[in-house]
């Protein structure tokens, strides 16, 4: 007997309420991780609101008829992810918003990989690994591990960065700064250590640009044997780092005509002597 063109079609039942609940729980984990990666403190109601929008959006996209799954993900989930970050983290700048979406999908990849790893580890969840309770529990375990890893990373990174506050033309100006242990720049007369600030930020500090506070700082760098930096002495500078907050008085800050960070993650370089 010969059988030709035999086709078997498998059908299953999808419960949309279960999908919504599972995505709601997972989105809670993912948005909490994303906010932590962005360094933002977010209230729980905003995380819940973003998660509810994400879960509802996923269910709507999933129900679109005759649309390939990859197209649903590309043209459906990306806008939903942007909306989730906008609601949860209240991002205003496009760059920060896109970075948040990137963190969201990176967290999703890590959490999903962690769940798959645990499900396949020794058959512990055999027969129950696909239930909402089991997946939510595995997701929480992954969330706890990822959250701890992010905390350790931010703590280590915080040892190299700080926040600098200076009184500016329109009030207190807060600047992200790198603590550079290799910065040996000093003002030649007073021998005080010198911080370096981008010229763009100096546009907000013109009140300090007075003749009696003017300084000229010679420097040496790779690719240029020697040169001169203009700078000014400011009355006080508050530095907040991993070890606390400290105020420094009569600080000399040099003006750098360019970017001190290629990625724009910080706008100032301070020597260890001026770190908290």
XYZ file of C-alpha atoms in Angstrom:
276
model
C 0.000 0.000 0.000
C 1.352 3.429 -0.959
C 0.420 6.627 0.831
C 0.988 9.969 -0.921
C 0.664 13.571 0.244
C -0.130 12.659 3.798
C -0.394 15.747 6.007
C -0.940 15.866 9.729
C -2.099 19.086 11.353
C -1.715 19.462 15.090
C -3.980 21.856 16.905
C -3.858 23.044 20.462
C -5.768 25.344 22.752
C -4.206 28.605 23.816
C -5.642 30.290 26.915
C -5.129 33.991 26.491
C -5.685 34.733 30.192
C -2.848 32.366 31.137
C -0.543 33.971 28.566
C -1.421 37.435 29.895
C -0.759 36.433 33.519
C 2.564 34.756 32.710
C 3.781 37.724 30.648
C 2.647 40.142 33.358
C 4.792 38.346 35.948
C 7.820 38.043 33.641
C 7.562 41.688 32.581
C 7.622 42.697 36.250
C 10.982 40.956 36.593
C 12.324 42.342 33.304
C 11.331 45.959 33.959
C 12.773 45.841 37.475
C 16.083 44.594 36.011
C 15.976 47.209 33.242
C 15.423 50.046 35.724
C 18.375 48.779 37.756
C 20.592 48.664 34.672
C 19.578 52.233 33.833
C 20.365 53.295 37.390
C 16.823 54.552 38.013
C 14.703 54.282 41.138
C 11.208 53.387 39.945
C 8.026 53.101 42.011
C 6.264 49.716 41.977
C 3.017 51.107 40.470
C 4.966 52.295 37.405
C 6.626 48.885 37.010
C 3.215 47.223 37.263
C 1.694 49.641 34.730
C 4.520 48.999 32.255
C 4.187 45.244 32.777
C 0.418 45.313 32.219
C 0.896 47.242 28.964
C 3.576 44.785 27.859
C 1.443 41.715 28.654
C -1.649 43.162 26.957
C 0.410 44.196 23.934
C 1.921 40.722 23.610
C -1.545 39.117 23.669
C -2.797 41.526 21.002
C 0.192 40.876 18.758
C -0.126 37.116 19.280
C -3.753 37.215 18.115
C -3.002 38.953 14.824
C -4.216 36.608 12.046
C -2.075 35.408 9.120
C 1.065 37.301 10.242
C 4.384 35.397 10.512
C 5.725 35.207 14.051
C 8.985 37.013 13.218
C 7.061 39.949 11.762
C 4.920 40.063 14.885
C 8.050 40.285 17.025
C 9.765 42.871 14.822
C 6.875 45.242 14.145
C 4.773 44.493 17.206
C 6.974 43.829 20.214
C 9.542 46.555 19.522
C 7.003 49.438 19.792
C 5.491 47.741 22.853
C 8.941 47.514 24.457
C 9.502 51.228 23.825
C 6.136 52.036 25.428
C 6.940 49.828 28.434
C 10.219 51.676 29.066
C 8.564 55.060 28.549
C 5.849 54.279 31.097
C 8.127 52.655 33.670
C 11.270 54.781 33.574
C 9.850 58.080 32.230
C 12.787 58.414 29.832
C 12.943 61.727 27.970
C 16.000 61.445 25.733
C 15.837 59.183 22.662
C 19.259 57.734 23.398
C 18.292 56.731 26.931
C 14.997 55.288 25.683
C 16.743 53.092 23.097
C 19.297 52.045 25.696
C 16.439 51.045 27.994
C 14.837 48.939 25.253
C 18.191 47.276 24.630
C 18.514 46.487 28.346
C 14.943 45.148 28.363
C 15.615 42.622 25.604
C 19.048 41.776 26.996
C 17.402 40.999 30.356
C 14.777 38.918 28.539
C 17.502 36.920 26.810
C 19.373 36.294 30.078
C 16.244 35.418 32.052
C 14.961 33.110 29.326
C 18.310 31.335 29.120
C 18.365 30.909 32.900
C 14.874 29.379 32.895
C 15.758 26.951 30.086
C 18.932 25.975 31.955
C 17.060 25.225 35.200
C 14.267 23.340 33.432
C 16.784 21.019 31.813
C 18.828 20.483 34.971
C 18.200 16.952 36.147
C 14.490 16.925 35.390
C 13.667 18.634 38.677
C 10.589 20.263 37.170
C 9.564 17.311 35.023
C 5.821 17.360 34.447
C 5.374 20.764 36.049
C 7.979 22.939 34.286
C 5.475 24.553 31.931
C 2.903 25.584 34.538
C 2.515 29.281 35.300
C 3.545 28.796 38.926
C 6.707 26.881 37.968
C 7.729 29.370 35.266
C 7.052 32.299 37.598
C 9.174 30.635 40.276
C 12.000 29.963 37.842
C 11.701 33.534 36.612
C 12.015 34.846 40.161
C 15.130 32.730 40.719
C 16.613 34.156 37.511
C 15.588 37.666 38.559
C 17.328 37.267 41.930
C 20.554 36.044 40.314
C 20.555 38.772 37.638
C 19.697 41.473 40.182
C 22.600 40.433 42.389
C 24.967 40.386 39.400
C 23.844 43.879 38.341
C 24.290 45.157 41.902
C 27.831 43.763 42.059
C 28.661 45.287 38.665
C 27.278 48.703 39.598
C 29.177 48.640 42.895
C 32.433 47.842 41.115
C 31.733 50.456 38.448
C 30.833 52.983 41.142
C 34.361 52.708 42.512
C 35.609 54.327 39.295
C 32.876 56.946 38.829
C 31.327 59.711 40.890
C 28.893 62.616 40.701
C 30.277 66.140 40.922
C 28.089 69.111 41.877
C 29.181 72.692 41.175
C 27.253 75.937 41.581
C 26.489 77.135 38.061
C 24.790 80.024 36.325
C 21.334 78.465 36.739
C 21.820 76.747 40.073
C 23.543 73.526 41.082
C 25.043 71.637 38.137
C 25.581 67.865 38.553
C 28.155 66.190 36.318
C 29.157 62.542 35.806
C 32.906 62.111 36.366
C 35.572 59.442 35.978
C 38.054 58.954 38.806
C 41.323 58.601 36.901
C 44.170 57.208 38.994
C 46.566 58.075 36.173
C 45.659 61.756 36.214
C 48.712 63.519 37.616
C 47.813 66.956 36.287
C 48.671 69.767 38.728
C 48.589 73.555 38.633
C 52.287 74.629 38.531
C 52.121 77.474 41.085
C 49.987 75.950 43.847
C 50.770 72.307 42.958
C 47.067 71.527 43.463
C 45.556 68.566 41.588
C 43.471 69.576 38.569
C 40.117 68.209 37.397
C 39.272 68.295 33.679
C 35.852 69.346 32.385
C 34.436 69.427 28.852
C 34.083 72.910 27.347
C 30.387 72.277 26.640
C 29.693 71.958 30.370
C 31.598 75.172 31.025
C 28.836 77.046 29.215
C 26.844 76.608 32.442
C 29.691 77.787 34.700
C 30.527 81.208 33.300
C 30.204 82.831 36.729
C 33.614 81.307 37.606
C 35.322 82.577 34.454
C 36.795 85.680 36.043
C 40.328 87.058 35.499
C 41.431 86.590 39.135
C 40.506 82.892 38.960
C 42.178 82.211 35.614
C 44.867 79.507 35.471
C 47.175 78.090 32.800
C 48.047 74.401 33.234
C 50.825 72.731 31.205
C 50.298 69.063 30.345
C 51.897 66.132 28.558
C 49.952 63.485 26.655
C 50.434 60.589 24.261
C 50.686 61.830 20.677
C 51.416 65.389 21.809
C 54.600 66.144 23.720
C 53.232 69.115 25.622
C 50.511 71.714 25.609
C 48.527 74.177 27.711
C 45.062 73.968 29.210
C 43.053 76.952 30.389
C 41.341 76.611 33.737
C 39.660 78.412 36.605
C 39.529 78.089 40.365
C 36.067 77.466 41.779
C 35.138 78.081 45.408
C 33.666 74.639 46.167
C 32.900 71.289 44.552
C 30.829 68.454 46.064
C 31.852 64.918 45.080
C 29.571 61.934 45.714
C 31.121 58.487 45.224
C 30.883 54.918 46.498
C 32.466 55.914 49.814
C 30.161 58.836 50.494
C 30.058 62.566 49.790
C 32.716 65.182 50.385
C 33.192 68.890 49.698
C 36.425 70.302 48.301
C 37.217 74.026 48.379
C 39.353 76.129 46.039
C 39.381 73.505 43.295
C 41.107 74.097 39.975
C 39.209 72.839 36.930
C 40.745 72.812 33.449
C 38.721 73.263 30.250
C 39.012 70.490 27.651
C 38.036 71.390 24.078
C 36.461 68.086 23.124
C 34.952 64.943 24.631
C 36.617 63.259 27.607
C 34.492 60.143 27.001
C 34.038 58.617 23.572
C 30.578 57.285 24.512
C 29.557 60.401 26.436
C 29.044 58.465 29.688
C 30.937 61.093 31.692
C 31.904 64.713 31.117
C 34.625 65.209 33.697
C 37.849 63.568 34.859
C 38.901 63.977 38.485
C 42.145 62.849 40.162
C 41.956 60.474 43.164
C 42.777 63.388 45.472
C 39.401 64.940 44.601
C 37.280 61.782 44.863
C 34.972 61.080 47.795
